Coordinates of C-alpha atoms and ligand atoms in Angstrom, one line a residue:
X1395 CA -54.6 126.3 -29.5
X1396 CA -56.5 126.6 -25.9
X1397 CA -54.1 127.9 -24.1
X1398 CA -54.2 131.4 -23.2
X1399 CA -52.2 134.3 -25.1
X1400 CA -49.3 135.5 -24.7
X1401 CA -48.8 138.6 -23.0
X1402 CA -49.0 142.0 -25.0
X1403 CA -47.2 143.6 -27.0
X1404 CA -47.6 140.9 -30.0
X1405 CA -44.6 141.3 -32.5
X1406 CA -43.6 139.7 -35.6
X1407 CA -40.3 140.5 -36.7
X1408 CA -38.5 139.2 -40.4
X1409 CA -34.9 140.5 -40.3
X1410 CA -33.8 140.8 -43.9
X1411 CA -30.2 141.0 -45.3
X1412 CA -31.2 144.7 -46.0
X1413 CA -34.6 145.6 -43.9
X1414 CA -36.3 145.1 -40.8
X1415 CA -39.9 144.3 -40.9
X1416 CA -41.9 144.6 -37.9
X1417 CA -45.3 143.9 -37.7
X1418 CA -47.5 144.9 -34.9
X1419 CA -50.5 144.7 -33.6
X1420 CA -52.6 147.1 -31.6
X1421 CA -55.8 146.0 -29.2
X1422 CA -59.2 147.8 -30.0
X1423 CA -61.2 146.0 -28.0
X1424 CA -59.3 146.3 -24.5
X1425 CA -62.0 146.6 -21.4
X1426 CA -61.9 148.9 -19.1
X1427 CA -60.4 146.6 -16.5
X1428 CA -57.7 145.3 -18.7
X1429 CA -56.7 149.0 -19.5
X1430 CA -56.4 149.6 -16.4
X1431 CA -54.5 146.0 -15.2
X1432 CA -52.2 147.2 -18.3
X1433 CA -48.4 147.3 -17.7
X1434 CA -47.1 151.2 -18.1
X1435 CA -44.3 149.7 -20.2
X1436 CA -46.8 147.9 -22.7
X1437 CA -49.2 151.2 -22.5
X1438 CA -46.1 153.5 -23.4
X1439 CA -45.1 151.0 -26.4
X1440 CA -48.6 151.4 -28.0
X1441 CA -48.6 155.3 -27.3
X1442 CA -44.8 155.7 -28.7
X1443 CA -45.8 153.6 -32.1
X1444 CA -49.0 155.4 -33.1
X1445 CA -47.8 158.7 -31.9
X1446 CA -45.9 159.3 -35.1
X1447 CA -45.3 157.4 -38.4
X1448 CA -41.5 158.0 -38.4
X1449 CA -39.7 156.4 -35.6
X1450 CA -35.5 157.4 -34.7
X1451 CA -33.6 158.4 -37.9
X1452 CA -34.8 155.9 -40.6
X1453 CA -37.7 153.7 -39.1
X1454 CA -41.1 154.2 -40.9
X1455 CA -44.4 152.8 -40.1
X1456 CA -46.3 152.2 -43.5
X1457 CA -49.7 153.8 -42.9
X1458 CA -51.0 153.1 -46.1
X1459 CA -50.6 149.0 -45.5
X1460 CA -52.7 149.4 -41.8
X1461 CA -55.4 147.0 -41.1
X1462 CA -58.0 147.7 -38.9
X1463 CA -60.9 145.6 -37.4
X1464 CA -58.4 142.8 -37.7
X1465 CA -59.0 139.1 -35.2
X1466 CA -56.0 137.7 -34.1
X1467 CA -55.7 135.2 -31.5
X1468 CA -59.1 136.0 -30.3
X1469 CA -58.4 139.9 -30.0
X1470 CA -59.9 142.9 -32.2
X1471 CA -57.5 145.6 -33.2
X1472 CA -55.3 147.0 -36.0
X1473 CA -52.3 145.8 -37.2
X1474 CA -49.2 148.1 -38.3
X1475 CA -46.8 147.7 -40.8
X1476 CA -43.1 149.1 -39.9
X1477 CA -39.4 149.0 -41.6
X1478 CA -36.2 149.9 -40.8
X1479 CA -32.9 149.5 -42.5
X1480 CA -30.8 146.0 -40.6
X1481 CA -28.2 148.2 -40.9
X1482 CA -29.8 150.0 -38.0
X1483 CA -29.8 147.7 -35.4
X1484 CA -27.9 148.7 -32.9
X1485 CA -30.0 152.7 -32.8
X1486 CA -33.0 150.4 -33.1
X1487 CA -32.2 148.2 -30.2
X1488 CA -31.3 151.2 -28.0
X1489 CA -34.7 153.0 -29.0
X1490 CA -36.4 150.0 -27.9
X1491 CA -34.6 149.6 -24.3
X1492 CA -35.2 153.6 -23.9
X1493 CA -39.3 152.6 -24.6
X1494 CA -38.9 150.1 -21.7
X1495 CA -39.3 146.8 -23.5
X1496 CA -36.5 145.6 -21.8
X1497 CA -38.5 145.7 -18.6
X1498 CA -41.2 143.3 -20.5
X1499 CA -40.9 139.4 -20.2
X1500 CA -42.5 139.1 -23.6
X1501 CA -41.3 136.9 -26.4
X1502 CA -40.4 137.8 -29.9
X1503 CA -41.3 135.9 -32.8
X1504 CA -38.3 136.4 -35.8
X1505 CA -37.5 135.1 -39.0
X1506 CA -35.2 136.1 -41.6
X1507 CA -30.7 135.7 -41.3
X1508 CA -31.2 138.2 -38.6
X1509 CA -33.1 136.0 -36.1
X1510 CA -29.9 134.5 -35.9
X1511 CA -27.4 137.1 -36.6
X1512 CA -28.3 139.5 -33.7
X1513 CA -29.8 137.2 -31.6
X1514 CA -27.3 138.1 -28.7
X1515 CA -28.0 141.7 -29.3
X1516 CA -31.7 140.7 -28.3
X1517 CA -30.6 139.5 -25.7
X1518 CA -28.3 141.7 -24.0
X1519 CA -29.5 145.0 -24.7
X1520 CA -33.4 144.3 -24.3
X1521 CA -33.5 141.0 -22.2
X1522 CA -35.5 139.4 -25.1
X1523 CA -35.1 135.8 -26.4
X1524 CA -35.7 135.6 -29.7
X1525 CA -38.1 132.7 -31.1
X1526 CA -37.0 132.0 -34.2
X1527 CA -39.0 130.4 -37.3
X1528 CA -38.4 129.7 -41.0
X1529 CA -38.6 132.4 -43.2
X1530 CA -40.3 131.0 -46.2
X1531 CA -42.9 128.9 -43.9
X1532 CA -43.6 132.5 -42.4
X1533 CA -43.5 134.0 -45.8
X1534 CA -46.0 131.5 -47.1
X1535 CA -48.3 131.3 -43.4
X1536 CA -48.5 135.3 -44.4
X1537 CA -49.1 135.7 -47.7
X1538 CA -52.5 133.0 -46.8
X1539 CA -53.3 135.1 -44.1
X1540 CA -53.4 138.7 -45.1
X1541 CA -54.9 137.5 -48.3
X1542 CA -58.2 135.7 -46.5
X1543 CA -58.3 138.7 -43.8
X1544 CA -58.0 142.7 -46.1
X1545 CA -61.4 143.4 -47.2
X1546 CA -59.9 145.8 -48.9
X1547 CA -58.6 143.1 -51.9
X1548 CA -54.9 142.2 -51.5
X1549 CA -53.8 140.7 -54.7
X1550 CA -53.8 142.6 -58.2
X1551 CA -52.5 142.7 -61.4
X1552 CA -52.1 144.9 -64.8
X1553 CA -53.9 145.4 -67.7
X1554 CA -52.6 146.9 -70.8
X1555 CA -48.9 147.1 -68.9
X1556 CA -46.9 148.4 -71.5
X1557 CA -49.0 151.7 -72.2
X1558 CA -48.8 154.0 -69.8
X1559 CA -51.8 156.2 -70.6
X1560 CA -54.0 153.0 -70.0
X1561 CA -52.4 150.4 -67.5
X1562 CA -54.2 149.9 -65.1
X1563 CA -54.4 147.6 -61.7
X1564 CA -57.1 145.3 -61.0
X1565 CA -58.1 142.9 -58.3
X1566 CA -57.2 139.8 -59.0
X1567 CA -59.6 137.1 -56.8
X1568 CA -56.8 134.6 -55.3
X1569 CA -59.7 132.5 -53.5
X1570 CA -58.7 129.3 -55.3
X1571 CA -54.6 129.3 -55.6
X1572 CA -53.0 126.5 -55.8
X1573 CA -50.7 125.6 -57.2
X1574 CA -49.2 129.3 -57.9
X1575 CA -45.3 130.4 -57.7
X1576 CA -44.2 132.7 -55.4
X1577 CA -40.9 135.1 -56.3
X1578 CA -39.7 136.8 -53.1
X1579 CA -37.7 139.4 -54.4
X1580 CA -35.8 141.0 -51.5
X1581 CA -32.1 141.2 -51.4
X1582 CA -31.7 138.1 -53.3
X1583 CA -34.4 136.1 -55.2
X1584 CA -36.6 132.9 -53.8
X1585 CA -39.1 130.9 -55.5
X1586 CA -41.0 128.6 -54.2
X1587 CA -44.0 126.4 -55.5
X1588 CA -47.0 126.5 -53.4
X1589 CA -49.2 123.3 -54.3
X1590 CA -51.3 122.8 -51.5
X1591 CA -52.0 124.1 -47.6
X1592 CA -48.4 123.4 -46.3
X1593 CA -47.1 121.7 -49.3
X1594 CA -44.8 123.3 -50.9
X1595 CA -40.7 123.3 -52.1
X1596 CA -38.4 126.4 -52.8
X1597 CA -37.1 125.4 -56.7
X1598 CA -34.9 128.2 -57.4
X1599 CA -33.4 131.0 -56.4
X1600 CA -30.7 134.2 -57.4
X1601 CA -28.3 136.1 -56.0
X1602 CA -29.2 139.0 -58.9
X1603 CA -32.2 140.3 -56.5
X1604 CA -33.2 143.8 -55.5
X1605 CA -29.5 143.9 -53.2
X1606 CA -27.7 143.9 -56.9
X1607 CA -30.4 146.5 -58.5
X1608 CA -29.6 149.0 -55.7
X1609 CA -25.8 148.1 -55.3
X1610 CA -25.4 148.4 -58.8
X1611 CA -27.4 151.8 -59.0
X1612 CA -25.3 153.4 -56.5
X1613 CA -22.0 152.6 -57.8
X1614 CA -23.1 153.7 -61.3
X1615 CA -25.0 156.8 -60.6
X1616 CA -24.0 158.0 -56.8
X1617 CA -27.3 157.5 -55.4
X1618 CA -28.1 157.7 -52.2
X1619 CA -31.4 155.6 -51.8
X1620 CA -33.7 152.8 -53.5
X1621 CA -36.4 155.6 -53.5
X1622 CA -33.7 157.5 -55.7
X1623 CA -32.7 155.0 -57.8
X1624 CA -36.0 154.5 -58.5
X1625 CA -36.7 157.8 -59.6
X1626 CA -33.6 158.3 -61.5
X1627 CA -34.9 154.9 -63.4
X1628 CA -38.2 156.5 -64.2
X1629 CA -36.7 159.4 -65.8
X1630 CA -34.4 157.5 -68.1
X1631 CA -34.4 155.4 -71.0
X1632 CA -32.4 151.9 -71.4
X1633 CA -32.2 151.6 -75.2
X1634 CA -29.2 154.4 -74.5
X1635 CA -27.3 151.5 -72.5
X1636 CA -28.9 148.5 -74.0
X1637 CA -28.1 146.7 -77.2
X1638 CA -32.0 146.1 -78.9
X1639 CA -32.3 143.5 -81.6
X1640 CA -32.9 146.8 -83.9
X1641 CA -29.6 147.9 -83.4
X1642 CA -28.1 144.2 -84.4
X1643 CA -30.4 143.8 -87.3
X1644 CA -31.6 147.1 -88.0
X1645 CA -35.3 146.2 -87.1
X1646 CA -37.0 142.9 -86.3
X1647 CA -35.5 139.0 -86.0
X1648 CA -38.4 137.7 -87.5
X1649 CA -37.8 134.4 -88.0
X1650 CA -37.7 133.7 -84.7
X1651 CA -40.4 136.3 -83.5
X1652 CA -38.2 138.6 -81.6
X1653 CA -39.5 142.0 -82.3
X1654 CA -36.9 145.2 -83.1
X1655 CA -37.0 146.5 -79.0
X1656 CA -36.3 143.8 -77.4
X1657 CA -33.4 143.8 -75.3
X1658 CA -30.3 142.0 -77.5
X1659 CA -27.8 142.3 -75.0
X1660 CA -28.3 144.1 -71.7
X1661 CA -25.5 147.2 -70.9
X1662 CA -24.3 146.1 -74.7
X1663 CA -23.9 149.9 -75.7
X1664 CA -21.4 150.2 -73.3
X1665 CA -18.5 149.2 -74.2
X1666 CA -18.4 152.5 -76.5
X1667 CA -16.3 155.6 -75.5
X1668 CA -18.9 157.7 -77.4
X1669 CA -22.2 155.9 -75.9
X1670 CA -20.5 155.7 -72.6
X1671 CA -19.7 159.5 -72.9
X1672 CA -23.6 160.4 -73.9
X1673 CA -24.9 158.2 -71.4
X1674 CA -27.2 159.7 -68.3
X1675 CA -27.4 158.9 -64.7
X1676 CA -31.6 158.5 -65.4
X1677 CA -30.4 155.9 -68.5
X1678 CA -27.9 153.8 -66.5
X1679 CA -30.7 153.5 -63.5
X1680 CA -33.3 152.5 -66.2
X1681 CA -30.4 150.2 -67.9
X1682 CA -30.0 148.4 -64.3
X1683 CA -33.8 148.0 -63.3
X1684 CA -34.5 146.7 -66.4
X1685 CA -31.4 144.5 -66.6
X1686 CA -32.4 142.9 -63.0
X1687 CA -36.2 142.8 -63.3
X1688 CA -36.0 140.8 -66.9
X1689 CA -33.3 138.3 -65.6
X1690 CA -36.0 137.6 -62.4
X1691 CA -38.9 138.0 -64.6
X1692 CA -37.1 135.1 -67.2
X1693 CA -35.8 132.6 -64.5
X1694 CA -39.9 132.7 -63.0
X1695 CA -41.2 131.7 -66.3
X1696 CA -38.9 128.9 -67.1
X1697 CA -39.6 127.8 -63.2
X1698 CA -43.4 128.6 -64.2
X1699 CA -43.0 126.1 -67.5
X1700 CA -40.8 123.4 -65.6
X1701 CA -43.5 123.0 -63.0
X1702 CA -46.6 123.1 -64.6
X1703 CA -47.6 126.3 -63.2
X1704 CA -49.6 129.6 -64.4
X1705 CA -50.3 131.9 -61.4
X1706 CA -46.7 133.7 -60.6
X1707 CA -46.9 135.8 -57.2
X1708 CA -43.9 138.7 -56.8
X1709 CA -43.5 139.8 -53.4
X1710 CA -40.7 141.7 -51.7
X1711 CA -39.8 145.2 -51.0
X1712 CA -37.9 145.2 -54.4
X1713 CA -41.6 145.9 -55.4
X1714 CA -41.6 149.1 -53.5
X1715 CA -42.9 152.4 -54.8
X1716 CA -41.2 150.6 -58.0
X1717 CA -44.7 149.8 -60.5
X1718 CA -41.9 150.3 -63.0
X1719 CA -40.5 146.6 -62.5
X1720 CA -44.2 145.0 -61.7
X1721 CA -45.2 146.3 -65.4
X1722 CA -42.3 144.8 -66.9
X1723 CA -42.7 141.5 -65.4
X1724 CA -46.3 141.7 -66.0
X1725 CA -45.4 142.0 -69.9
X1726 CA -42.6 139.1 -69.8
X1727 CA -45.0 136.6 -68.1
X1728 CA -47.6 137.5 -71.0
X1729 CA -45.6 138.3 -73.7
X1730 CA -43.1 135.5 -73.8
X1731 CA -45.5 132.5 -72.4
X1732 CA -48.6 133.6 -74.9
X1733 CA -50.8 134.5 -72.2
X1734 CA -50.1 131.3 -70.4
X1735 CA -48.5 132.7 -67.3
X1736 CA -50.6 135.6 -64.7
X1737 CA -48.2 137.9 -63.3
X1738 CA -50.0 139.1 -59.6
X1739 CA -49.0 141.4 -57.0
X1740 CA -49.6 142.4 -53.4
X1741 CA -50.6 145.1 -51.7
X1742 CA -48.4 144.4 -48.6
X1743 CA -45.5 143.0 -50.4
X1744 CA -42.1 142.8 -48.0
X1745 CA -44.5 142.0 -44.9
X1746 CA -45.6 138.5 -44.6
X1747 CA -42.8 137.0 -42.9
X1748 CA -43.3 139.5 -40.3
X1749 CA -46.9 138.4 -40.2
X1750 CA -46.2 134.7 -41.1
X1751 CA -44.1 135.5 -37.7
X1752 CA -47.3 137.3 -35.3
X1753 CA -49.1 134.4 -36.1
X1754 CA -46.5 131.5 -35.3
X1755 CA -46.6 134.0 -31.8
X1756 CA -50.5 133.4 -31.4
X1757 CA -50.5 129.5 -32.5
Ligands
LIG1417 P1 -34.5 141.4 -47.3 O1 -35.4 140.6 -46.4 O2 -33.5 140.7 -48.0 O3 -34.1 142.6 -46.6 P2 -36.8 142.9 -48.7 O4 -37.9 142.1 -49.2 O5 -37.0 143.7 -47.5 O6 -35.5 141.8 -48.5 O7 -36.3 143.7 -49.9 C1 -35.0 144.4 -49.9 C2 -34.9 145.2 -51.2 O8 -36.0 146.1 -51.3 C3 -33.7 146.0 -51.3 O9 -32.6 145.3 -51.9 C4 -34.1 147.1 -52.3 O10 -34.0 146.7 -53.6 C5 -35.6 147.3 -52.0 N1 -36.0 148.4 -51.1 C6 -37.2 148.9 -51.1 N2 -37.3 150.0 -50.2 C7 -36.0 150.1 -49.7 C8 -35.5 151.0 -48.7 N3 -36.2 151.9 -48.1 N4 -34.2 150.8 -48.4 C9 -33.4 149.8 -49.0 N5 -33.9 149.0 -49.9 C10 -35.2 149.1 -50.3

């Protein structure tokens, strides 16, 4: 547009059934006179954020996702990438008043339930009116975005994915997309087909999402964390838990190609006293990512088949520090659709409704 900005601080905020995403971005290119014109509450906001990478109990700023020499809305600078549990609100809202952004009459860009949820909180404890936009138009306005603008490659995607000793991630160009499939897995599961600039429909969905992969985990193995669970997961091994085809019909169904290890029947062992009494905490966490990121990893392809489409992009902080679950569903989408069907990831998976959010800000 050619109207002016908005004031600093820029914000994009997605508030997610289970984190906050909060995107912001930082001026490089300030002159010496706007420095200096520069509202001490706006100044201390900027100094508070970059001063550490950790912010109140349980906020983090994601260093490794930073951009710098990034444009937006006319302005040079770096953009920062920072989470914090929704359950958090209230200590987050409080930090945020005691950093003076009450005092500021700037407007906040947010998506996600939460836009709506704590929309008063906004209000009353920071003076802030929320603007609110759709989630999956900001998902889909930030995926475009941070893809066209990180030198540094943003989408990838795994060769050899099954062996460990030589998987490996490469870039994956993305300059000609459509159509392609996005699957947002956050707390629950979206997916949407993408078949042209602002064009597209959200086909499916389920409630069995990364909320049910870390609910489940903690019930079944006292863990305190997804970073945990994860770990736990990595360390076990679901055959214990799982019923394979092998353990049905002793080895492969060949008839219908389905080979010895795959899954038959998913937490099948269970229902044993004796299995149940061998199991591990590792094996049950293993048993449950692998339970949740197959069911996901199945429901894409059949979207992927019923719409004609081959490129399948998983986003979502369900993705986080978990390459467990992006190798798995890079095998399903090749395995089961005979190469048909791309599997691609990227780099700043839960963000891009908080981006798709900045920019709705700067429009
Ligand atoms: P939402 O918008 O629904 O909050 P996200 O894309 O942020 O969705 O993903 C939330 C999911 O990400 C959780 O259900 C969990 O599986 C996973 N996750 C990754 N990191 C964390 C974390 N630090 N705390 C909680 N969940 C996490």
């Amino acid at each position: 547009s050619d109207s002016s900005p908005p004031p600093m601080p820029w914000f994009g905020m997605d508030i997610g059934g289970t984190l906050t995403k909060l995107v912001y971005f930082e001026p490089k290119d300030l002159s010496e006179a706007e420095e200096a014109s520069e509202v001490e509450s706006v100044k201390s906001i900027r100094k508070y954020l970059k001063s550490s990478s950790a912010y109140g109990e349980t906020g983090h700023r994601d260093i490794h996702l930073q951009m710098d020499n990034l444009i937006i809305g006319k302005r040079k600078g770096t953009l920062h990438f920072i989470r914090f549990p929704t359950s958090e609100m209230n200590p987050f809202l409080a930090l945020a008043k005691s950093k003076g952004l009450a005092t500021m009459a700037s407007t906040i860009c947010a998506t996600g339930g939460g836009a709506y949820k704590f929309e008063e909180d906004f209000k009353r404890e920071v003076n802030l009116s929320l603007h609110k936009f759709d989630e999956l138009d900001s998902l889909i306005r930030g995926i475009e975005y941070i893809e066209d603008n990180n030198v540094d490659k943003e989408c990838y995607y795994f060769v050899n994915s099954r062996d460990q000793d030589n998987c490996q991630k490469c870039t994956y160009d993305f300059s000609n997309p459509y159509p392609y499939l996005i699957v947002n897995i956050g707390s629950g599961v979206s997916i949407l087909s993408v078949y042209g600039p602002n064009n597209y429909k959200r086909v499916s969905g389920t409630s069995l999402g990364g909320g049910t992969f870390l609910g489940l985990c903690c019930l079944l193995t006292s863990c305190q964390t997804f970073e945990e669970a994860i770990e736990l997961a990595a360390k076990g091994n679901n055959h214990e838990v799982d019923k394979l085809v092998k353990d049905i019909y002793g080895g492969d169904y060949d008839r219908f190609g389905l080979g010895g290890d795959v899954v038959a029947s998913s937490f099948g062992h269970m229902n044993s006293k004796e299995k149940r009494s061998k199991v591990s905490k590792e094996d049950l966490a293993c048993a449950t990512l692998t339970t949740i990121t197959n069911n996901i990893g199945s429901i894409a392809r059949m979207v992927a088949a019923n719409e004609k489409i081959e490129k399948v992009v998983f986003v979502g902080n369900f993705l986080r520090v978990n390459q467990i679950s992006m190798r798995m569903l890079s095998h399903a989408m090749d395995y089961w659709s005979n190469g048909q069907l791309k599997a691609i990831f990227l780099e700043h998976e839960g963000y891009f409704g908080a981006v798709g959010c900045l920019l709705e800000l700067l429009k």
